[in-house]
């Protein structure tokens, strides 16, 4: 199938783009890497009157570190993020997770801003942003607003972005000393969207979590920052504490059923991932073995 007819425009500045969005936002779509939008156009799942190509806005590209914040421009491509030493040093969870996003051909074109704005609940980056307590920076012609990742995603392919707004950057707090992370996803083949995944960030002091942020994905209509983590912070973790955390997690989950997995299977995988994550971060293989038995 071919896309419906649309008008194409390639602005050369951010201001020009925002003016176009102010005029046509309801009928327009931003084109970034095109890796999700082009298939949607060709399948006629989306039929905008205007396509605003932001691929030339170099102001929105690039990765920098300043004042304890890693800033990634919205049109920074997946491959750039994957190869960046700034990302590897300051937000290793992102580098690790990005290796699981699609395939090289798609990572060469896809952008971080496009990925987050697309808001696929099975996508890796939204869960990482939630786990890392990132802030998403959005702009319209009049103002800029900063949105915590935990408030950005509102449903399947839905975000708080207004039709006249675009994402310009993402800001991630630089990893502090002692911060560790965990990433794992279950999928049918490498590069596929996850069936269930977990991106976690933690601070471990001795045998305890001083902090733990669990970003589950593909277990609901948006990434989930699991409150279950509270069961595990500031205490010695034993099998009973882990079981309590798993029960708390179950209560938070609202997994969908699809061709890949039943809701029951997703619940089981999420519980399993929680045990694996805790055992790995605390270096306590006994916890994982007990839960798997
Ligand atoms: C075969 C295949 C496998 C894939 N597997 C995975 C996977 O495993 N995990 C994963 O996470 N992704 C996967 N993807 C998606 C890929 O990561 C996309 O590139 C990404 O989701 C969208 O980024 P993009 O830059 O291509 O955005 P586009 O396709 O250009 O845009 C996507 C949406 O975001 C909007 N948008 C784009 N930029 C902005 C902005 N700056 N501000 C506001 N709105 C904006 C667009 O208007 C559109 O609605 C896969 C894609 C394909 C084709």
mmCIF file of C-alpha atoms and ligand atoms in Angstrom:
data_model
loop_
_atom_site.group_PDB
_atom_site.id
_atom_site.type_symbol
_atom_site.label_atom_id
_atom_site.label_comp_id
_atom_site.label_asym_id
_atom_site.label_seq_id
_atom_site.Cartn_x
_atom_site.Cartn_y
_atom_site.Cartn_z
ATOM 1 C CA UNK A 1 0.000 0.000 0.000
ATOM 2 C CA UNK A 2 1.084 3.585 -0.550
ATOM 3 C CA UNK A 3 0.678 6.593 1.738
ATOM 4 C CA UNK A 4 -2.154 9.082 1.216
ATOM 5 C CA UNK A 5 -1.147 12.330 -0.474
ATOM 6 C CA UNK A 6 0.485 14.867 1.817
ATOM 7 C CA UNK A 7 2.402 18.128 1.584
ATOM 8 C CA UNK A 8 6.070 17.827 2.510
ATOM 9 C CA UNK A 9 8.148 20.583 4.026
ATOM 10 C CA UNK A 10 11.678 20.599 5.386
ATOM 11 C CA UNK A 11 12.234 23.589 7.692
ATOM 12 C CA UNK A 12 15.786 24.700 8.354
ATOM 13 C CA UNK A 13 15.339 26.103 11.862
ATOM 14 C CA UNK A 14 13.595 25.079 15.054
ATOM 15 C CA UNK A 15 11.625 28.356 15.098
ATOM 16 C CA UNK A 16 10.357 27.712 11.579
ATOM 17 C CA UNK A 17 9.319 24.200 12.624
ATOM 18 C CA UNK A 18 7.447 25.496 15.665
ATOM 19 C CA UNK A 19 5.663 28.101 13.538
ATOM 20 C CA UNK A 20 4.597 25.337 11.152
ATOM 21 C CA UNK A 21 3.365 23.246 14.077
ATOM 22 C CA UNK A 22 1.454 26.252 15.437
ATOM 23 C CA UNK A 23 -0.259 26.620 12.065
ATOM 24 C CA UNK A 24 -0.780 22.948 11.131
ATOM 25 C CA UNK A 25 -0.147 20.889 14.290
ATOM 26 C CA UNK A 26 -3.507 19.093 14.242
ATOM 27 C CA UNK A 27 -3.040 18.054 10.603
ATOM 28 C CA UNK A 28 0.723 17.555 10.666
ATOM 29 C CA UNK A 29 3.245 14.894 11.630
ATOM 30 C CA UNK A 30 6.903 15.459 12.360
ATOM 31 C CA UNK A 31 9.169 13.189 10.336
ATOM 32 C CA UNK A 32 12.362 12.329 12.209
ATOM 33 C CA UNK A 33 13.996 8.971 11.428
ATOM 34 C CA UNK A 34 10.831 7.744 9.694
ATOM 35 C CA UNK A 35 11.269 4.203 11.014
ATOM 36 C CA UNK A 36 7.857 4.134 12.673
ATOM 37 C CA UNK A 37 6.083 6.912 10.792
ATOM 38 C CA UNK A 38 6.790 5.733 7.240
ATOM 39 C CA UNK A 39 5.361 2.234 7.809
ATOM 40 C CA UNK A 40 2.333 3.840 9.498
ATOM 41 C CA UNK A 41 1.820 6.141 6.490
ATOM 42 C CA UNK A 42 2.191 3.319 4.004
ATOM 43 C CA UNK A 43 -0.302 1.197 5.918
ATOM 44 C CA UNK A 44 -2.563 4.271 6.127
ATOM 45 C CA UNK A 45 -2.683 4.018 9.888
ATOM 46 C CA UNK A 46 -1.731 7.683 9.776
ATOM 47 C CA UNK A 47 -2.739 10.167 7.073
ATOM 48 C CA UNK A 48 -1.462 13.668 7.930
ATOM 49 C CA UNK A 49 -1.943 16.556 5.515
ATOM 50 C CA UNK A 50 1.528 17.849 6.285
ATOM 51 C CA UNK A 51 4.795 16.056 6.836
ATOM 52 C CA UNK A 52 7.329 18.304 8.545
ATOM 53 C CA UNK A 53 10.792 16.830 8.070
ATOM 54 C CA UNK A 54 12.984 17.738 11.068
ATOM 55 C CA UNK A 55 15.953 15.648 9.912
ATOM 56 C CA UNK A 56 17.933 18.764 8.960
ATOM 57 C CA UNK A 57 17.670 20.518 12.326
ATOM 58 C CA UNK A 58 21.224 19.970 13.476
ATOM 59 C CA UNK A 59 20.557 22.058 16.620
ATOM 60 C CA UNK A 60 18.535 19.070 17.821
ATOM 61 C CA UNK A 61 21.361 16.590 17.270
ATOM 62 C CA UNK A 62 24.150 15.668 19.630
ATOM 63 C CA UNK A 63 25.111 14.484 23.090
ATOM 64 C CA UNK A 64 26.713 16.596 25.812
ATOM 65 C CA UNK A 65 27.407 16.507 29.548
ATOM 66 C CA UNK A 66 27.151 19.566 31.764
ATOM 67 C CA UNK A 67 26.326 20.227 35.429
ATOM 68 C CA UNK A 68 25.583 16.598 36.176
ATOM 69 C CA UNK A 69 23.201 16.185 33.247
ATOM 70 C CA UNK A 70 23.585 14.151 30.076
ATOM 71 C CA UNK A 71 21.660 15.979 27.345
ATOM 72 C CA UNK A 72 20.708 14.147 24.170
ATOM 73 C CA UNK A 73 19.197 16.080 21.270
ATOM 74 C CA UNK A 74 15.899 14.749 19.973
ATOM 75 C CA UNK A 75 17.143 13.851 16.507
ATOM 76 C CA UNK A 76 20.213 12.020 17.769
ATOM 77 C CA UNK A 77 20.109 8.693 16.007
ATOM 78 C CA UNK A 78 20.078 5.382 17.837
ATOM 79 C CA UNK A 79 23.484 4.446 16.425
ATOM 80 C CA UNK A 80 25.025 7.683 17.711
ATOM 81 C CA UNK A 81 23.746 6.965 21.177
ATOM 82 C CA UNK A 82 25.047 3.422 20.985
ATOM 83 C CA UNK A 83 28.549 4.588 20.036
ATOM 84 C CA UNK A 84 28.771 7.574 22.371
ATOM 85 C CA UNK A 85 31.413 7.479 25.108
ATOM 86 C CA UNK A 86 29.423 10.176 26.990
ATOM 87 C CA UNK A 87 26.451 7.834 27.120
ATOM 88 C CA UNK A 88 28.555 4.782 27.990
ATOM 89 C CA UNK A 89 30.248 6.679 30.838
ATOM 90 C CA UNK A 90 27.269 8.600 32.220
ATOM 91 C CA UNK A 91 24.218 6.509 31.440
ATOM 92 C CA UNK A 92 25.418 2.972 30.687
ATOM 93 C CA UNK A 93 21.849 1.654 30.971
ATOM 94 C CA UNK A 94 20.972 3.548 27.773
ATOM 95 C CA UNK A 95 23.895 2.104 25.857
ATOM 96 C CA UNK A 96 23.106 -1.413 27.011
ATOM 97 C CA UNK A 97 19.408 -1.098 26.213
ATOM 98 C CA UNK A 98 19.933 0.555 22.847
ATOM 99 C CA UNK A 99 21.742 -2.547 21.616
ATOM 100 C CA UNK A 100 18.347 -4.278 21.892
ATOM 101 C CA UNK A 101 16.434 -1.673 19.860
ATOM 102 C CA UNK A 102 15.627 -3.094 16.441
ATOM 103 C CA UNK A 103 18.406 -3.836 13.940
ATOM 104 C CA UNK A 104 21.413 -1.868 12.645
ATOM 105 C CA UNK A 105 19.570 -0.559 9.563
ATOM 106 C CA UNK A 106 16.809 0.860 11.753
ATOM 107 C CA UNK A 107 19.233 2.149 14.377
ATOM 108 C CA UNK A 108 21.054 4.062 11.632
ATOM 109 C CA UNK A 109 17.898 6.089 10.943
ATOM 110 C CA UNK A 110 15.736 5.988 14.073
ATOM 111 C CA UNK A 111 16.070 8.855 16.541
ATOM 112 C CA UNK A 112 15.674 9.076 20.300
ATOM 113 C CA UNK A 113 13.025 11.793 20.076
ATOM 114 C CA UNK A 114 11.040 9.831 17.498
ATOM 115 C CA UNK A 115 11.269 6.722 19.591
ATOM 116 C CA UNK A 116 9.990 8.445 22.743
ATOM 117 C CA UNK A 117 7.279 10.409 20.934
ATOM 118 C CA UNK A 118 6.116 7.196 19.263
ATOM 119 C CA UNK A 119 5.539 5.775 22.773
ATOM 120 C CA UNK A 120 5.367 2.091 21.981
ATOM 121 C CA UNK A 121 4.776 0.340 25.330
ATOM 122 C CA UNK A 122 7.118 -2.485 24.248
ATOM 123 C CA UNK A 123 9.941 -0.076 23.489
ATOM 124 C CA UNK A 124 13.151 -0.066 25.519
ATOM 125 C CA UNK A 125 13.988 3.643 25.696
ATOM 126 C CA UNK A 126 10.810 4.869 27.427
ATOM 127 C CA UNK A 127 11.365 2.382 30.269
ATOM 128 C CA UNK A 128 15.010 3.435 30.545
ATOM 129 C CA UNK A 129 13.980 7.086 30.789
ATOM 130 C CA UNK A 130 11.532 6.254 33.568
ATOM 131 C CA UNK A 131 14.153 4.202 35.423
ATOM 132 C CA UNK A 132 16.763 6.950 35.071
ATOM 133 C CA UNK A 133 14.369 9.712 36.135
ATOM 134 C CA UNK A 134 14.966 11.583 32.884
ATOM 135 C CA UNK A 135 13.319 14.838 31.869
ATOM 136 C CA UNK A 136 11.935 15.287 28.363
ATOM 137 C CA UNK A 137 12.205 18.796 26.983
ATOM 138 C CA UNK A 138 9.358 19.910 24.712
ATOM 139 C CA UNK A 139 8.842 23.209 22.914
ATOM 140 C CA UNK A 140 6.113 25.044 21.091
ATOM 141 C CA UNK A 141 6.317 28.492 19.500
ATOM 142 C CA UNK A 142 5.723 30.221 22.834
ATOM 143 C CA UNK A 143 7.480 28.221 25.525
ATOM 144 C CA UNK A 144 9.597 25.297 26.551
ATOM 145 C CA UNK A 145 8.418 22.808 29.146
ATOM 146 C CA UNK A 146 10.245 20.085 30.971
ATOM 147 C CA UNK A 147 8.322 16.871 31.523
ATOM 148 C CA UNK A 148 9.438 14.083 33.873
ATOM 149 C CA UNK A 149 9.565 10.803 31.942
ATOM 150 C CA UNK A 150 7.178 9.324 34.509
ATOM 151 C CA UNK A 151 4.505 11.806 33.328
ATOM 152 C CA UNK A 152 5.237 11.805 29.607
ATOM 153 C CA UNK A 153 3.638 8.528 28.492
ATOM 154 C CA UNK A 154 -0.139 8.347 28.768
ATOM 155 C CA UNK A 155 -1.126 5.239 26.811
ATOM 156 C CA UNK A 156 -0.376 3.068 23.792
ATOM 157 C CA UNK A 157 1.305 5.464 21.296
ATOM 158 C CA UNK A 158 0.105 8.366 23.451
ATOM 159 C CA UNK A 159 2.020 11.094 25.259
ATOM 160 C CA UNK A 160 1.324 14.461 26.867
ATOM 161 C CA UNK A 161 2.750 16.264 23.826
ATOM 162 C CA UNK A 162 0.285 18.758 22.351
ATOM 163 C CA UNK A 163 -0.138 18.933 18.554
ATOM 164 C CA UNK A 164 1.904 22.149 18.421
ATOM 165 C CA UNK A 165 4.794 20.743 20.484
ATOM 166 C CA UNK A 166 7.953 18.917 19.571
ATOM 167 C CA UNK A 167 10.523 17.123 21.672
ATOM 168 C CA UNK A 168 13.835 18.935 21.483
ATOM 169 C CA UNK A 169 15.989 16.985 23.937
ATOM 170 C CA UNK A 170 16.166 14.508 26.742
ATOM 171 C CA UNK A 171 18.062 15.156 29.959
ATOM 172 C CA UNK A 172 19.326 12.265 32.045
ATOM 173 C CA UNK A 173 20.982 12.730 35.461
ATOM 174 C CA UNK A 174 24.583 11.574 35.228
ATOM 175 C CA UNK A 175 25.093 8.241 36.996
ATOM 176 C CA UNK A 176 26.354 8.804 40.518
ATOM 177 C CA UNK A 177 29.145 6.864 42.195
ATOM 178 C CA UNK A 178 27.782 3.481 43.283
ATOM 179 C CA UNK A 179 24.875 3.570 40.838
ATOM 180 C CA UNK A 180 24.396 0.276 39.062
ATOM 181 C CA UNK A 181 21.930 -0.859 36.442
ATOM 182 C CA UNK A 182 20.245 -3.895 35.031
ATOM 183 C CA UNK A 183 18.654 -4.507 31.653
ATOM 184 C CA UNK A 184 17.052 -7.610 30.283
ATOM 185 C CA UNK A 185 14.231 -8.341 27.898
ATOM 186 C CA UNK A 186 12.501 -11.466 26.733
ATOM 187 C CA UNK A 187 11.857 -11.439 22.995
ATOM 188 C CA UNK A 188 11.461 -14.039 20.296
ATOM 189 C CA UNK A 189 14.438 -12.923 18.224
ATOM 190 C CA UNK A 190 17.222 -10.454 18.845
ATOM 191 C CA UNK A 191 16.058 -7.027 17.646
ATOM 192 C CA UNK A 192 12.350 -7.727 18.079
ATOM 193 C CA UNK A 193 10.210 -5.629 20.360
ATOM 194 C CA UNK A 194 10.178 -7.128 23.854
ATOM 195 C CA UNK A 195 7.536 -9.531 25.121
ATOM 196 C CA UNK A 196 8.440 -8.296 28.605
ATOM 197 C CA UNK A 197 11.442 -6.227 29.663
ATOM 198 C CA UNK A 198 13.013 -4.505 32.635
ATOM 199 C CA UNK A 199 15.368 -1.529 32.749
ATOM 200 C CA UNK A 200 16.506 -0.823 36.302
ATOM 201 C CA UNK A 201 18.751 1.639 38.041
ATOM 202 C CA UNK A 202 19.907 1.229 41.637
ATOM 203 C CA UNK A 203 22.312 2.379 44.301
ATOM 204 C CA UNK A 204 23.649 -0.520 46.351
ATOM 205 C CA UNK A 205 25.207 0.118 49.751
ATOM 206 C CA UNK A 206 26.657 -2.989 51.345
ATOM 207 C CA UNK A 207 24.005 -5.687 51.071
ATOM 208 C CA UNK A 208 21.062 -3.275 50.598
ATOM 209 C CA UNK A 209 19.464 -1.098 48.007
ATOM 210 C CA UNK A 210 19.778 2.569 48.958
ATOM 211 C CA UNK A 211 17.710 3.281 45.836
ATOM 212 C CA UNK A 212 16.001 1.130 43.231
ATOM 213 C CA UNK A 213 14.013 2.238 40.175
ATOM 214 C CA UNK A 214 12.371 -0.549 38.186
ATOM 215 C CA UNK A 215 11.221 0.413 34.680
ATOM 216 C CA UNK A 216 9.164 -2.457 33.268
ATOM 217 C CA UNK A 217 8.020 -2.430 29.652
ATOM 218 C CA UNK A 218 5.506 -4.415 27.582
ATOM 219 C CA UNK A 219 3.474 -5.107 30.711
ATOM 220 C CA UNK A 220 0.817 -2.424 30.228
ATOM 221 C CA UNK A 221 -0.103 0.502 28.027
ATOM 222 C CA UNK A 222 2.996 2.532 29.022
ATOM 223 C CA UNK A 223 6.314 2.032 30.800
ATOM 224 C CA UNK A 224 5.818 1.228 34.458
ATOM 225 C CA UNK A 225 7.963 2.615 37.266
ATOM 226 C CA UNK A 226 7.138 -0.172 39.667
ATOM 227 C CA UNK A 227 6.275 0.819 43.247
ATOM 228 C CA UNK A 228 7.221 -2.742 44.160
ATOM 229 C CA UNK A 229 10.776 -1.461 44.483
ATOM 230 C CA UNK A 230 9.798 0.072 47.837
ATOM 231 C CA UNK A 231 9.575 -3.428 49.315
ATOM 232 C CA UNK A 232 13.279 -3.859 48.678
ATOM 233 C CA UNK A 233 14.884 -0.541 49.584
ATOM 234 C CA UNK A 234 16.815 -0.071 52.822
ATOM 235 C CA UNK A 235 16.511 -3.600 54.115
ATOM 236 C CA UNK A 236 18.283 -6.906 53.961
ATOM 237 C CA UNK A 237 16.647 -8.765 51.092
ATOM 238 C CA UNK A 238 15.672 -12.350 51.749
ATOM 239 C CA UNK A 239 13.325 -14.726 49.936
ATOM 240 C CA UNK A 240 10.312 -13.387 51.854
ATOM 241 C CA UNK A 241 11.110 -9.762 50.938
ATOM 242 C CA UNK A 242 11.526 -10.724 47.322
ATOM 243 C CA UNK A 243 8.228 -12.631 47.343
ATOM 244 C CA UNK A 244 6.524 -9.559 48.845
ATOM 245 C CA UNK A 245 8.004 -7.378 46.108
ATOM 246 C CA UNK A 246 6.822 -9.817 43.463
ATOM 247 C CA UNK A 247 3.315 -9.810 44.927
ATOM 248 C CA UNK A 248 3.340 -5.999 44.973
ATOM 249 C CA UNK A 249 4.477 -6.011 41.362
ATOM 250 C CA UNK A 250 1.676 -8.369 40.329
ATOM 251 C CA UNK A 251 -0.852 -5.938 41.755
ATOM 252 C CA UNK A 252 0.565 -3.125 39.633
ATOM 253 C CA UNK A 253 0.688 -4.999 36.337
ATOM 254 C CA UNK A 254 -1.972 -4.772 33.673
ATOM 255 C CA UNK A 255 -0.413 -6.770 30.860
ATOM 256 C CA UNK A 256 -2.055 -7.105 27.479
ATOM 257 C CA UNK A 257 -2.656 -10.383 25.679
ATOM 258 C CA UNK A 258 -1.464 -10.625 22.082
ATOM 259 C CA UNK A 259 0.035 -13.072 19.605
ATOM 260 C CA UNK A 260 3.313 -13.087 21.502
ATOM 261 C CA UNK A 261 2.105 -13.917 24.992
ATOM 262 C CA UNK A 262 -0.882 -14.250 27.260
ATOM 263 C CA UNK A 263 -1.325 -11.823 30.128
ATOM 264 C CA UNK A 264 -0.543 -14.691 32.520
ATOM 265 C CA UNK A 265 2.743 -15.401 30.785
ATOM 266 C CA UNK A 266 3.703 -11.718 30.909
ATOM 267 C CA UNK A 267 2.977 -11.642 34.641
ATOM 268 C CA UNK A 268 5.181 -14.681 35.150
ATOM 269 C CA UNK A 269 8.004 -13.159 33.093
ATOM 270 C CA UNK A 270 7.804 -9.872 34.990
ATOM 271 C CA UNK A 271 8.069 -11.675 38.338
ATOM 272 C CA UNK A 272 11.001 -13.649 37.002
ATOM 273 C CA UNK A 273 12.737 -10.523 35.739
ATOM 274 C CA UNK A 274 12.339 -8.891 39.130
ATOM 275 C CA UNK A 275 14.080 -11.835 40.812
ATOM 276 C CA UNK A 276 16.850 -11.871 38.216
ATOM 277 C CA UNK A 277 17.375 -8.144 38.572
ATOM 278 C CA UNK A 278 17.574 -8.210 42.375
ATOM 279 C CA UNK A 279 19.843 -11.248 42.418
ATOM 280 C CA UNK A 280 22.157 -9.683 39.849
ATOM 281 C CA UNK A 281 22.378 -6.227 41.398
ATOM 282 C CA UNK A 282 22.896 -7.534 44.937
ATOM 283 C CA UNK A 283 25.135 -10.340 43.665
ATOM 284 C CA UNK A 284 22.885 -12.834 45.377
ATOM 285 C CA UNK A 285 22.378 -15.771 42.997
ATOM 286 C CA UNK A 286 20.667 -17.637 45.846
ATOM 287 C CA UNK A 287 17.650 -15.284 45.523
ATOM 288 C CA UNK A 288 17.184 -15.979 41.845
ATOM 289 C CA UNK A 289 17.611 -19.728 42.292
ATOM 290 C CA UNK A 290 15.025 -19.811 45.110
ATOM 291 C CA UNK A 291 12.461 -17.953 42.996
ATOM 292 C CA UNK A 292 13.041 -20.113 39.920
ATOM 293 C CA UNK A 293 12.623 -23.373 41.808
HETATM 294 C C1 LIG B 1 11.340 -3.609 11.861
HETATM 295 C C2 LIG B 1 11.395 -2.602 12.995
HETATM 296 C C3 LIG B 1 11.759 -3.047 14.259
HETATM 297 C C4 LIG B 1 11.803 -2.147 15.323
HETATM 298 N N1 LIG B 1 12.149 -2.615 16.559
HETATM 299 C C5 LIG B 1 12.176 -1.755 17.597
HETATM 300 C C6 LIG B 1 12.508 -2.202 18.908
HETATM 301 O O1 LIG B 1 12.819 -3.371 19.143
HETATM 302 N N2 LIG B 1 12.476 -1.295 19.910
HETATM 303 C C7 LIG B 1 12.156 0.017 19.701
HETATM 304 O O2 LIG B 1 12.148 0.803 20.634
HETATM 305 N N3 LIG B 1 11.869 0.469 18.473
HETATM 306 C C8 LIG B 1 11.865 -0.372 17.423
HETATM 307 N N4 LIG B 1 11.558 0.098 16.186
HETATM 308 C C9 LIG B 1 11.203 1.524 16.038
HETATM 309 C C10 LIG B 1 12.428 2.390 15.870
HETATM 310 O O3 LIG B 1 13.170 2.462 17.076
HETATM 311 C C11 LIG B 1 11.961 3.797 15.458
HETATM 312 O O4 LIG B 1 12.993 4.414 14.814
HETATM 313 C C12 LIG B 1 11.492 4.717 16.539
HETATM 314 O O5 LIG B 1 10.479 4.174 17.319
HETATM 315 C C13 LIG B 1 10.925 6.008 15.971
HETATM 316 O O6 LIG B 1 11.956 6.864 15.742
HETATM 317 P P1 LIG B 1 12.044 7.652 14.380
HETATM 318 O O7 LIG B 1 13.098 8.677 14.573
HETATM 319 O O8 LIG B 1 12.188 6.715 13.266
HETATM 320 O O9 LIG B 1 10.625 8.412 14.387
HETATM 321 P P2 LIG B 1 9.592 8.652 13.229
HETATM 322 O O10 LIG B 1 9.184 7.358 12.633
HETATM 323 O O11 LIG B 1 10.085 9.702 12.306
HETATM 324 O O12 LIG B 1 8.398 9.279 14.087
HETATM 325 C C14 LIG B 1 7.675 8.472 14.997
HETATM 326 C C15 LIG B 1 6.581 9.342 15.645
HETATM 327 O O13 LIG B 1 7.153 10.318 16.487
HETATM 328 C C16 LIG B 1 6.821 11.648 16.060
HETATM 329 N N5 LIG B 1 8.036 12.444 16.261
HETATM 330 C C17 LIG B 1 9.243 12.208 15.716
HETATM 331 N N6 LIG B 1 10.148 13.064 16.212
HETATM 332 C C18 LIG B 1 9.486 13.857 17.084
HETATM 333 C C19 LIG B 1 9.888 14.941 17.933
HETATM 334 N N7 LIG B 1 11.147 15.367 17.974
HETATM 335 N N8 LIG B 1 8.943 15.522 18.696
HETATM 336 C C20 LIG B 1 7.665 15.079 18.670
HETATM 337 N N9 LIG B 1 7.223 14.078 17.898
HETATM 338 C C21 LIG B 1 8.138 13.465 17.119
HETATM 339 C C22 LIG B 1 6.416 11.495 14.620
HETATM 340 O O14 LIG B 1 5.554 12.530 14.197
HETATM 341 C C23 LIG B 1 5.734 10.139 14.642
HETATM 342 O O15 LIG B 1 4.442 10.247 15.139
HETATM 343 C C24 LIG B 1 11.503 -0.766 15.106
HETATM 344 C C25 LIG B 1 11.174 -0.314 13.823
HETATM 345 C C26 LIG B 1 11.103 -1.221 12.778
HETATM 346 C C27 LIG B 1 10.734 -0.709 11.405
#
